[in-house]
Coordinates of C-alpha atoms in Angstrom, one line a residue:
Chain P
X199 CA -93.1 44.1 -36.5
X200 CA -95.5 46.4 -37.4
X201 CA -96.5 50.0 -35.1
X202 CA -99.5 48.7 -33.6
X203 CA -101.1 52.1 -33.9
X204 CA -100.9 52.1 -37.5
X205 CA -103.9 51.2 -38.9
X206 CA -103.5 50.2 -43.1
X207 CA -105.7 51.8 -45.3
X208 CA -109.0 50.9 -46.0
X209 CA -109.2 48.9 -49.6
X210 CA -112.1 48.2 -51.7
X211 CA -114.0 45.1 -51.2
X212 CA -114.4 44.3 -54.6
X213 CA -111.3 43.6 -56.5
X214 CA -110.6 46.0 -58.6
X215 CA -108.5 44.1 -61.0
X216 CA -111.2 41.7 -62.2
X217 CA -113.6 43.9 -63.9
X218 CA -111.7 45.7 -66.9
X219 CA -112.8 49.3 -65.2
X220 CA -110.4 50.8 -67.5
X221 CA -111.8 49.2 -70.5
X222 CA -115.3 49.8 -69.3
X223 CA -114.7 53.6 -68.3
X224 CA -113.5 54.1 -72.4
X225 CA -116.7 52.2 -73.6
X226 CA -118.7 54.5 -71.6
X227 CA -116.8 57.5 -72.3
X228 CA -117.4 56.8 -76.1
X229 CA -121.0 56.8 -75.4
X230 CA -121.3 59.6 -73.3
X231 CA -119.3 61.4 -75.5
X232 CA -121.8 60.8 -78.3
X233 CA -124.8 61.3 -75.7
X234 CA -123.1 64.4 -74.8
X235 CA -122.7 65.9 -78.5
X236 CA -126.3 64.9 -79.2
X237 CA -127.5 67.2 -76.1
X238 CA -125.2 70.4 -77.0
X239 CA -126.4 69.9 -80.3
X240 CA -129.7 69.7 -79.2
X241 CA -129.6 73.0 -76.8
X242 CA -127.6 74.7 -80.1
X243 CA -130.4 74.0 -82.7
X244 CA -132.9 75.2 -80.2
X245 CA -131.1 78.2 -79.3
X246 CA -130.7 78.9 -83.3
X247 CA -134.3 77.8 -84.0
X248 CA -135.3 80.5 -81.2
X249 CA -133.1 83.3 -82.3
X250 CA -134.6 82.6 -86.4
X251 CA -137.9 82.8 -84.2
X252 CA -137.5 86.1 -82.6
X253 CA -136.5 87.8 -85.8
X254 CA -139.3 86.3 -88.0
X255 CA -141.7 87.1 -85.4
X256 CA -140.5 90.8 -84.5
X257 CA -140.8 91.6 -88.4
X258 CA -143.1 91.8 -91.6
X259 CA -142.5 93.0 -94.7
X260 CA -145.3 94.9 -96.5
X261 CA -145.9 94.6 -100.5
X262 CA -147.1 98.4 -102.2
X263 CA -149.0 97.1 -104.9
X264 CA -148.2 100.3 -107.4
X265 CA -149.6 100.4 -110.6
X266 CA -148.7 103.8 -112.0
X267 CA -145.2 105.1 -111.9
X268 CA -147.1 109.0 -111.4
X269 CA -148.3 108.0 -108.2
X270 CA -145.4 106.1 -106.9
X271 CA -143.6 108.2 -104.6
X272 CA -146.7 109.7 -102.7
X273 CA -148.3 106.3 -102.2
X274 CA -144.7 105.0 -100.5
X275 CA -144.5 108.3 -98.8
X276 CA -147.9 108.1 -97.6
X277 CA -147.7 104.0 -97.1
X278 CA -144.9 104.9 -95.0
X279 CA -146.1 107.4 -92.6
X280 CA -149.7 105.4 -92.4
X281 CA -147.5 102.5 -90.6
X282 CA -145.2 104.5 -88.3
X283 CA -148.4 106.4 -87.0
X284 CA -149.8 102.9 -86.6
X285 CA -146.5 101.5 -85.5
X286 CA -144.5 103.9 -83.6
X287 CA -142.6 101.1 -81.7
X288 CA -140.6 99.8 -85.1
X289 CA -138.5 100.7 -87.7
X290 CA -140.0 100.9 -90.6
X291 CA -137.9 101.6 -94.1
X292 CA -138.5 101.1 -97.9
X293 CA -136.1 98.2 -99.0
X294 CA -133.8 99.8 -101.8
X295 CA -135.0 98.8 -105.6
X296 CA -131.0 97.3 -105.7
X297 CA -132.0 95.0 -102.5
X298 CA -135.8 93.9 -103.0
X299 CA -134.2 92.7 -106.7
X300 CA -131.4 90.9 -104.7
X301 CA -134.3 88.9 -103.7
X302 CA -135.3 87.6 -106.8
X303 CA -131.8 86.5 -107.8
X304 CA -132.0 83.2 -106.2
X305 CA -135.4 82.6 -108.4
X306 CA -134.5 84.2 -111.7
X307 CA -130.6 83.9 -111.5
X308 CA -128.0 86.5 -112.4
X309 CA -130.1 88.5 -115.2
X310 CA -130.9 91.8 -115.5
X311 CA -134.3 92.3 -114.6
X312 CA -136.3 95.6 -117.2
X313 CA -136.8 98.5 -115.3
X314 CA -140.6 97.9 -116.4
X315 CA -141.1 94.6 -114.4
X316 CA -143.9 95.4 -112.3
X317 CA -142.4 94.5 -109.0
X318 CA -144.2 95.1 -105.9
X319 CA -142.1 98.2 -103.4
X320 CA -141.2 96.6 -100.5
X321 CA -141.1 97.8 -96.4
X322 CA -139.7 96.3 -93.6
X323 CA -140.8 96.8 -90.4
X324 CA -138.6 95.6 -87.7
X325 CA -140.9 95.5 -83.9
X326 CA -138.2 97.3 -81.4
X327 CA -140.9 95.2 -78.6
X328 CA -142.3 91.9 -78.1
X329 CA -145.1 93.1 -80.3
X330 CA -147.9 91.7 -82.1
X331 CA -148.9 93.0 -85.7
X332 CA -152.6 93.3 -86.7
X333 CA -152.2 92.7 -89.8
X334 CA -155.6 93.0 -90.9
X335 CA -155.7 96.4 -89.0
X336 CA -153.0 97.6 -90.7
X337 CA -153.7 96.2 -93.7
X338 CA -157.3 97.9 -93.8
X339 CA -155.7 101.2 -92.5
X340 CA -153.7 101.4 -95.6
X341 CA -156.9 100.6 -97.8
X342 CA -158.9 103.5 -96.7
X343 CA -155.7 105.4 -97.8
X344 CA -156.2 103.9 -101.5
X345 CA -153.0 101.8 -101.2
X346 CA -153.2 98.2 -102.3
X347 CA -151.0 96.1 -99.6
X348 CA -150.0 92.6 -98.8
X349 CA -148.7 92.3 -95.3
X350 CA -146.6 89.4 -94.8
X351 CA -146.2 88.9 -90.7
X352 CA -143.5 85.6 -91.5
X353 CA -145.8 83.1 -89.2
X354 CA -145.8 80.8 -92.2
X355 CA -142.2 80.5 -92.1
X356 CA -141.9 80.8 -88.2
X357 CA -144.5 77.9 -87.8
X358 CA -142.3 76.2 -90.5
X359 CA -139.1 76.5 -88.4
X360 CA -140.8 75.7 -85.1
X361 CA -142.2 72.4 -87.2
X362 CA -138.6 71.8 -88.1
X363 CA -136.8 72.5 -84.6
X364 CA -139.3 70.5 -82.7
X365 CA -138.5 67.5 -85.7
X366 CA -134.9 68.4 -84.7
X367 CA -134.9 68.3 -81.1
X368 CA -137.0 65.2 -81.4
X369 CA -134.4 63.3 -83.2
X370 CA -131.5 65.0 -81.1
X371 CA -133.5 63.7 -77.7
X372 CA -134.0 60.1 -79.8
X373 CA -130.6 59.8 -80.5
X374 CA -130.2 60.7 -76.1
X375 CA -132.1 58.6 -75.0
X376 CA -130.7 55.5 -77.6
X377 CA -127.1 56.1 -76.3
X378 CA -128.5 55.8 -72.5
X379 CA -129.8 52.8 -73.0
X380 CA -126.8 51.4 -74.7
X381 CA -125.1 52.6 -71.5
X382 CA -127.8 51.2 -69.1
X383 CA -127.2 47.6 -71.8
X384 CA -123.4 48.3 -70.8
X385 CA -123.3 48.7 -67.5
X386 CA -126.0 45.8 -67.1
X387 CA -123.9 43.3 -68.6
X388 CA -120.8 44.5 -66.7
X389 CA -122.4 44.2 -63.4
X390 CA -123.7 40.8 -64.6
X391 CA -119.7 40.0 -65.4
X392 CA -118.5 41.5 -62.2
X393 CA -121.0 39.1 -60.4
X394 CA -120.1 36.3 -62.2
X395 CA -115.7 37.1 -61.3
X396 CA -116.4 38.4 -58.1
X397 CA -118.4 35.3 -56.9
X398 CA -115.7 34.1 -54.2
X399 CA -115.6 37.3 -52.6
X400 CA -119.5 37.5 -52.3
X401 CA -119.6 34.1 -50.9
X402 CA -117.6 35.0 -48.2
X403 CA -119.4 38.1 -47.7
X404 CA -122.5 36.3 -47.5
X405 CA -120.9 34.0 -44.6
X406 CA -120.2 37.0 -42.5
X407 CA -123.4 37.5 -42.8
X408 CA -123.6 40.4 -45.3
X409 CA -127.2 41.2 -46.7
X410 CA -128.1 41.6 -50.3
X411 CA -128.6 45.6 -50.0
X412 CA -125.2 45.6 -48.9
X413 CA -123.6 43.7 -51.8
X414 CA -125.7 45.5 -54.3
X415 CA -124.0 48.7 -53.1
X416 CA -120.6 47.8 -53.8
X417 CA -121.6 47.3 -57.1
X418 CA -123.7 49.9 -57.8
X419 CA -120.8 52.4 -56.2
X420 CA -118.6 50.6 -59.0
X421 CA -120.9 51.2 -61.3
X422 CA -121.7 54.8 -60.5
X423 CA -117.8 55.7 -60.2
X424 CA -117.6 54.3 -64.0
X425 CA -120.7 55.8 -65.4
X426 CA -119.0 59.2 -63.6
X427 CA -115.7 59.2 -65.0
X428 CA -116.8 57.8 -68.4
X429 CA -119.4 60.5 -68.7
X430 CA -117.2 63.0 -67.7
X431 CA -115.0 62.4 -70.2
X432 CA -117.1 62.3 -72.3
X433 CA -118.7 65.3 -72.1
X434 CA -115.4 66.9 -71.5
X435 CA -114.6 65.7 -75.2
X436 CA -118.0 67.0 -76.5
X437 CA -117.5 70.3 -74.9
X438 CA -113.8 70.2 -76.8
X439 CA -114.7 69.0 -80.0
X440 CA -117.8 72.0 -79.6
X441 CA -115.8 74.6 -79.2
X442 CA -113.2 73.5 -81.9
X443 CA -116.6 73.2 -84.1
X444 CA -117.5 76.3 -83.4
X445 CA -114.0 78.5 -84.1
X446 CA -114.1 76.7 -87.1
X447 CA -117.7 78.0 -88.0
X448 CA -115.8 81.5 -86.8
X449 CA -112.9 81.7 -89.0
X450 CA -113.1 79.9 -92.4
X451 CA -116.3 79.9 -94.2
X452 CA -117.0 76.2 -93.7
X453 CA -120.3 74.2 -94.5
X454 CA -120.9 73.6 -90.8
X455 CA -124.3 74.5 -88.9
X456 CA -124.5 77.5 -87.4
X457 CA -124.4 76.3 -83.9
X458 CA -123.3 78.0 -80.3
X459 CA -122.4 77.1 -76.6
X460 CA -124.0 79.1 -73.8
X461 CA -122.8 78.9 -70.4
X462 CA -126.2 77.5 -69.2
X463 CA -125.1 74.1 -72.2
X464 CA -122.2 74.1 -68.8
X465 CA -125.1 73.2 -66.5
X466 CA -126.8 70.9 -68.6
X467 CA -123.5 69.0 -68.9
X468 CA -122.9 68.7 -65.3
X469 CA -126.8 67.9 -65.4
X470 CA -126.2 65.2 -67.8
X471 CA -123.1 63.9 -66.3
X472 CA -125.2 63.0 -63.3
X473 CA -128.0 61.9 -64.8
X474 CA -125.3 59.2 -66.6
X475 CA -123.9 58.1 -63.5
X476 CA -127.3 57.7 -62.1
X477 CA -128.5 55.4 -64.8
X478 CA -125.4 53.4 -64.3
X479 CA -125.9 53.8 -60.8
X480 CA -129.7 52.4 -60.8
X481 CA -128.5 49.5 -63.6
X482 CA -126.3 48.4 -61.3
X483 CA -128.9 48.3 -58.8
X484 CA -131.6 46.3 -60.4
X485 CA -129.3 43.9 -62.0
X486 CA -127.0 43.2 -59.0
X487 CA -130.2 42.8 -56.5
X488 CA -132.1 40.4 -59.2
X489 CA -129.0 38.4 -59.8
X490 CA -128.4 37.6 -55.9
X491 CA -132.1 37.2 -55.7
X492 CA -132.1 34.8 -58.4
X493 CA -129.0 33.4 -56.3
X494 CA -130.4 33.1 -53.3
X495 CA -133.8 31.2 -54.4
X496 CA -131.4 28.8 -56.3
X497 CA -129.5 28.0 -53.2
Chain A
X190 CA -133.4 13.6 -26.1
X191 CA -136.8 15.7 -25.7
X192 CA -138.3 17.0 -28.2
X193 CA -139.5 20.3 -26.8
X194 CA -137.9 23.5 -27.5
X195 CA -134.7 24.6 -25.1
X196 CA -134.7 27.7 -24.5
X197 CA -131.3 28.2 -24.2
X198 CA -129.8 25.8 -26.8
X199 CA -127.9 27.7 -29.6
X200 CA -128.0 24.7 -32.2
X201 CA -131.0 22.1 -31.8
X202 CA -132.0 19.3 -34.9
X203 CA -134.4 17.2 -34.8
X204 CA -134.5 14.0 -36.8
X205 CA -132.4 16.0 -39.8
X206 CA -131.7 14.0 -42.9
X207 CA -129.5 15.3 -45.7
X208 CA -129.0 14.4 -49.1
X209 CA -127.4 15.9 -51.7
X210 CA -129.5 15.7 -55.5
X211 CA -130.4 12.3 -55.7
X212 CA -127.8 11.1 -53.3
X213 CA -128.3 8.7 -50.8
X214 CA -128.7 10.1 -47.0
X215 CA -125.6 11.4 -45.9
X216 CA -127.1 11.1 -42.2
X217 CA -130.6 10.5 -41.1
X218 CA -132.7 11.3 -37.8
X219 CA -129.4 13.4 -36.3
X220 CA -131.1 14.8 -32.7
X221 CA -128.6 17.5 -31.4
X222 CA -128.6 20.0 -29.0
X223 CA -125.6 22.5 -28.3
X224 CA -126.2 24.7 -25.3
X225 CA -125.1 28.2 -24.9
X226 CA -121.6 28.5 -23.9
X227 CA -120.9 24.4 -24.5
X228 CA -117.6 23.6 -26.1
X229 CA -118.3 20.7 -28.3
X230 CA -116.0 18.5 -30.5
X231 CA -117.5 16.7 -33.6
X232 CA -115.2 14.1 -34.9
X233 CA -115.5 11.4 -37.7
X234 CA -113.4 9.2 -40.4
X235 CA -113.0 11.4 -43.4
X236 CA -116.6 11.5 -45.8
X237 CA -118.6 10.9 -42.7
X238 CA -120.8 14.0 -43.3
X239 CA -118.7 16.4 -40.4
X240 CA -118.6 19.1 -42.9
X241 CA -121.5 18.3 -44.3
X242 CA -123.2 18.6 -40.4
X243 CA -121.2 22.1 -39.7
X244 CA -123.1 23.9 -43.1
X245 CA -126.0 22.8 -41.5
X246 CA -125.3 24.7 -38.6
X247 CA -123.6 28.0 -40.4
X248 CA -127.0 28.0 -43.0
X249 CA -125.1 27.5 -46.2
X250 CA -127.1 23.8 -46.9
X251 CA -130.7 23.2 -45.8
X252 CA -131.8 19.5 -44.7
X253 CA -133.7 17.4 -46.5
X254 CA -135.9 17.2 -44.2
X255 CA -136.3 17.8 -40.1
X256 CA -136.5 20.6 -38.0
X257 CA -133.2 22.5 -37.4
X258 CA -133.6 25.7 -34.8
X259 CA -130.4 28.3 -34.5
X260 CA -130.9 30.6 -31.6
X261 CA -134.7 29.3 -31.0
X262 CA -135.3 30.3 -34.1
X263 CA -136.0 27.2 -36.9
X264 CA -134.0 28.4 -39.7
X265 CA -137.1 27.0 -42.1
X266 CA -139.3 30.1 -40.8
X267 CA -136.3 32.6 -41.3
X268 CA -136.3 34.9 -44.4
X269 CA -133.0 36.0 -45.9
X270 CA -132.4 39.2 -43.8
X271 CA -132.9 36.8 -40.8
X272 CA -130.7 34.5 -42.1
X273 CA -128.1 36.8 -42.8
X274 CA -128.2 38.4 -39.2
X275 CA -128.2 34.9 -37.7
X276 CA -125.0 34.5 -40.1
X277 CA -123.9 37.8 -37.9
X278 CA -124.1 35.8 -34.6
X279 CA -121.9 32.7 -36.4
X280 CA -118.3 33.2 -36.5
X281 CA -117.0 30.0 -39.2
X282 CA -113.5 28.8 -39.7
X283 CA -113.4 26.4 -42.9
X284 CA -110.8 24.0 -44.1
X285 CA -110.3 26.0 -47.3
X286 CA -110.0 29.5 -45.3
X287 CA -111.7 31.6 -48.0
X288 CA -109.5 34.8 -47.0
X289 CA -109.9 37.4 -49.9
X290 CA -106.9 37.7 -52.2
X291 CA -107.0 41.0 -53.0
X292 CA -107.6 42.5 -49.3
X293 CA -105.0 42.5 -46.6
X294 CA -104.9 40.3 -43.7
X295 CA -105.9 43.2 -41.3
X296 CA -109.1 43.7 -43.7
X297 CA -110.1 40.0 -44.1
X298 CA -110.0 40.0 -40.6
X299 CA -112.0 43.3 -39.9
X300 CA -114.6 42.0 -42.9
X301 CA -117.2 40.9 -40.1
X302 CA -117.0 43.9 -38.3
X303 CA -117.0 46.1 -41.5
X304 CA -119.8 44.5 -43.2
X305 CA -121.4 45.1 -39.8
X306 CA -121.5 48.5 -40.2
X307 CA -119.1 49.3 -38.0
X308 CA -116.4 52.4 -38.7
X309 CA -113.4 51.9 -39.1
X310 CA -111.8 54.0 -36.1
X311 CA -113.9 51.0 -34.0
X312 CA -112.8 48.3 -34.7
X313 CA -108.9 49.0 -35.5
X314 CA -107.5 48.2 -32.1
X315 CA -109.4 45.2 -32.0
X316 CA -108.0 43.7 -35.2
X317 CA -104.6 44.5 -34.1
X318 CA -104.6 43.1 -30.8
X319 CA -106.1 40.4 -32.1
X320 CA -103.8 39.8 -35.2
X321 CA -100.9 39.8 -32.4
X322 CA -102.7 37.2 -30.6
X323 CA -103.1 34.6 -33.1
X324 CA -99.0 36.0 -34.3
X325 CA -100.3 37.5 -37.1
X326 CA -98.9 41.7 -35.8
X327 CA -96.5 41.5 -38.3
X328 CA -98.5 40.8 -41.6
X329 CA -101.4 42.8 -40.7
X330 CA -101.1 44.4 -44.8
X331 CA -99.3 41.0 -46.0
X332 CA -101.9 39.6 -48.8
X333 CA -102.9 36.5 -48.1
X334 CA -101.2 34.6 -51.0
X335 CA -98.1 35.1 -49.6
X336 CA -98.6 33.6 -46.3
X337 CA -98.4 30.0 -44.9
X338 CA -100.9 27.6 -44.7
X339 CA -100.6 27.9 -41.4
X340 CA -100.9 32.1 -40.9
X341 CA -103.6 32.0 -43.3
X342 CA -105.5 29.4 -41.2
X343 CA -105.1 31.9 -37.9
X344 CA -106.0 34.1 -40.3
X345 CA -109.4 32.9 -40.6
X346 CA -109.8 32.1 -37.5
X347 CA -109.0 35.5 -36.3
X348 CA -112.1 36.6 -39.1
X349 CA -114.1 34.1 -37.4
X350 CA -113.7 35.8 -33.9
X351 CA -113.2 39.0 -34.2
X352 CA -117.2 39.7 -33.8
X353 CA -117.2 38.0 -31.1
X354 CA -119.6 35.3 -32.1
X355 CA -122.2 33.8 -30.1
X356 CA -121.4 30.3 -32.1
X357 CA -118.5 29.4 -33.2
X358 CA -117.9 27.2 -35.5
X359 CA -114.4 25.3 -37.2
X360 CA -113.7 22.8 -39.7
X361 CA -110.5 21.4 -38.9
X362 CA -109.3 24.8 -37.6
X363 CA -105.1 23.3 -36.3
X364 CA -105.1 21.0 -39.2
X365 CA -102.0 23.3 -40.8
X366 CA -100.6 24.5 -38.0
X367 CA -97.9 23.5 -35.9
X368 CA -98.9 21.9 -32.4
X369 CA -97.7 25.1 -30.5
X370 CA -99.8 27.2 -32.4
X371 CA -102.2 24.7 -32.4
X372 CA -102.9 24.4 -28.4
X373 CA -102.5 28.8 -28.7
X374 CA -105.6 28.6 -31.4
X375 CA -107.4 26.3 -29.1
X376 CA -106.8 28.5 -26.0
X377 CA -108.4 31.3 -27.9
X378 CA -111.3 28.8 -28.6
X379 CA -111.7 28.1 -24.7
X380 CA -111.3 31.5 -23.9
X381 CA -113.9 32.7 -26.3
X382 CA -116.1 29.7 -24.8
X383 CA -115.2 30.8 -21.3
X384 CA -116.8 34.5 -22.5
X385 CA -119.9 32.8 -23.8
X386 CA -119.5 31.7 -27.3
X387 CA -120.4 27.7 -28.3
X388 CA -118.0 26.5 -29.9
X389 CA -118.3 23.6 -32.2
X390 CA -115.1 22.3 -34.0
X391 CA -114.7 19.0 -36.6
X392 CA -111.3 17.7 -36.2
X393 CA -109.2 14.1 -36.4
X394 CA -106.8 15.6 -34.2
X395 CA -107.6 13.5 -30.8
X396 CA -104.8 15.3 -28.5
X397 CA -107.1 18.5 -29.3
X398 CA -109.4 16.6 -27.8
X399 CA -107.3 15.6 -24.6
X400 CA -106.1 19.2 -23.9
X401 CA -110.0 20.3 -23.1
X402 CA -112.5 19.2 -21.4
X403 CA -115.5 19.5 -24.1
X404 CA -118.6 16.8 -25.5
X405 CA -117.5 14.9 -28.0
X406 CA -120.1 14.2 -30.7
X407 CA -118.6 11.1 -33.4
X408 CA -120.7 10.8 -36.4
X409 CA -120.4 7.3 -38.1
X410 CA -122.4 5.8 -40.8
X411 CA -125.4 8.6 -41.4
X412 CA -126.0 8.7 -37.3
X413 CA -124.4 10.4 -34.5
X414 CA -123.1 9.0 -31.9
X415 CA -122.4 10.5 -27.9
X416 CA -118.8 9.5 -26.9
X417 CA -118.8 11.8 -23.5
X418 CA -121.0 14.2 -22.1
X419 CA -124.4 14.8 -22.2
X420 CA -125.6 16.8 -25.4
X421 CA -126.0 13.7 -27.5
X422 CA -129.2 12.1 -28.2
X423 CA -129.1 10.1 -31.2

């Protein structure tokens, strides 16, 4: 005979065996694996569209429109010290003849350009602050020196990239929100399943007298405990198959975005993997409490 | 019988009818009334409508039509949480058992108590003591599967007691167990009665009937019939 004073453990009151959690936890691991990917790669193209941003908007490049060779030198010279009297919190240098033709390359291709070519002088100036240019300030302030200057401050380009990151983060957040609902469909259909098999043990439960709410909880704890491990490994893949991404990107010269992880993308994951289980959570929920609802007015 | 409310009646129908679909009337016009703390037998030739009578009483089939109060309150009235905490006060033994496969006999017998609410530290000395009662101690983790008809049937009937219900009621409850075991169940029965509870059990088996003093309540073609006491009016 049993000790009296041992008391058996406490088992679950759902059975375990008749709801293919393993298969289920996979199913949802795959999808929060690609949910996953989709955020990090998300936070990445944001991070990279924000770092292309600072250094577009902390620079400009100024055009010397020189005609004559004679008065080539002074006008840079005097160019030059016009904009760090203007600008004395940036560096501000004359791009070498060798690099400013660099430029052209991708245009004209690998030819050797005269030495005649009338090709604007170029100077970068690189903001050391959060700093906005006046352009037409400095633009006019070289004028009244008798130098003939195109000020280019990059906001086309920067509004370009901001145009493409939001496009970006759009479809990243698209692609999000598509997984979670295939995971919401999942876990919907598996609760609807797990009713359906478990339908002995809930008709005893309702004879001892249990109420809906309390049904619907064992489900939606099942749920929830799915929806955590499958997210968790699924992010736990993403994070894996990030990093591996992103060594690669390090050591071989690889057509790969240029993408990063941050240790705040560590937050948003655990953010993520409860936002997962709480969708699976709430599925669980709505479909277990309509369902017995449903039940109910049919009995 | 009158038709005015008793106060202290547990079960009352009035003129209750019950068909199933597009049956015929499985009984019609049943007037019962089960007083607190009665001890009531309900007997009947197999297909006479005893189990049929008994889900009336534990909520799992409505009437066709009549009035049927459960703890003065008429179950028509009730809404599902009602209905479900009037299920708390009914403790039900059935002929099929319905003991969870997958739980232990210790926690189909603690299921009342747990979906109660109760912790677990609560109710554990209850369900042990009471497992030892019925001679269940030693299969307190057996799963039910691989017990007897017989320990399975204590089984349930240990489920239905364990809350102490105010009604009690049991389909056949010694029909697989040996006649030792049998008058042991029933003394439980009476001394659960003797506490309070109304019991109300459907059985063939007339020497259950001899070993207590109880109403007996035959129901015979759709009516039911008073063979002693007094809580028949039909």
């Amino acid at each position: 005979m049993d000790n009296p004073s041992h008391i058996p453990p406490i088992q679950p009151l759902l059975n375990p065996r008749q709801d293919n959690t393993r298969a289920l936890v996979l199913v949802l691991g795959v999808i929060a694996f690609l949910a996953a990917l989709s955020l990090l790669f998300m936070l990445s193209a944001e991070r990279l569209k924000r770092s292309w941003q600072s250094q577009l908007t902390q620079s400009a490049t100024v055009q010397l429109m020189i005609e004559t060779d004679a008065a080539r030198e002074s006008k840079i010279e005097s160019a030059l010290s016009i904009l760090r009297t203007k600008l004395p919190e940036a560096q501000i240098i004359q791009i070498e003849k060798q690099d400013s033709d660099a430029l052209l390359k991708p245009w004209l291709g690998n030819v050797e350009l005269p030495d005649d070519l009338p090709l604007p002088v170029l100077i970068s100036i690189d903001l050391y602050k959060d700093y906005s240019l006046d352009i037409q300030a400095l633009e006019d302030a070289l004028r009244a020196d008798g130098i003939i200057a195109q000020l280019d401050d990059h906001s086309r380009w920067s509004n370009q990239l901001s145009r493409t990151g939001q496009s970006v983060k759009a479809i990243a957040m698209a692609v999000l929100l598509l997984i979670l609902f295939a995971a919401i469909a999942i876990t919907t259909f598996a609760t609807h399943a797990s009713l359906a098999a478990q339908r002995d043990i809930i008709r005893v439960l309702v004879q001892v007298g249990a109420q809906d709410s309390f049904i619907a909880r064992l489900f939606v704890s099942q749920a929830a405990q799915r929806g955590f491990y499958g997210a968790l490994i699924g992010a736990l893949c993403a994070l894996l198959v990030a990093i591996f991404f992103i060594l690669r990107r390090r050591t071989e010269d690889v057509l790969l975005p240029d993408l990063s992880l941050a240790w705040i993308d560590g937050f948003w994951l655990l953010v993520f993997v409860a936002g997962f289980t709480l969708f699976c959570a709430l599925a669980a929920y709505i479909t277990a409490t309509r369902i017995l609802r449903t039940e109910r007015r049919r009995r | 019988m009158s038709n005015s409310p008793h106060i202290n009646d547990v079960v009352q129908f009035h003129r209750v009818a019950l068909r199933y679909d597009r049956g015929p009337e499985v009984f019609s016009d049943v007037n019962l009334r089960l007083g607190r703390g009665s001890f009531t037998f309900l007997t009947g030739r197999s297909g006479a409508g005893k189990s049929s009578l008994l889900k009336l009483c534990y909520l799992t089939l409505k009437p066709s039509r009549g009035l049927i109060n459960l703890f003065d309150h008429d179950i028509s009235l009730m809404n599902r949480q009602e209905q479900q905490s009037t299920k708390h006060r009914i403790g039900v033994v059935l002929q099929d058992f319905r003991l969870i496969d997958h739980l232990s006999v210790f926690e189909n017998v603690a299921l009342p108590l747990r979906v109660a609410g109760q912790m677990r530290a609560a109710y554990s000395q209850d369900v042990t003591e009471l497992l030892q009662w019925v001679g269940l101690g030693h299969r307190m983790e057996a799963m039910p599967q691989t017990l007897s008809g017989g320990e399975q049937q204590r089984a349930a009937i240990a489920r239905a007691v364990i809350a102490k219900p105010d009604l009690l009621i049991a389909d056949e409850p010694t029909g697989n167990v040996d006649p030792i075991i049998g008058r042991r169940l029933l003394r439980l029965f009476s001394e659960m009665n003797r506490m309070g509870t109304t019991v109300l059990i459907a059985t063939h088996d007339t020497s259950l009937m001899r070993d207590i003093q109880a109403d007996i309540l035959r129901i015979e073609d759709g009516t039911l019939h008073r063979v002693q006491g007094e809580v028949f009016d039909g």
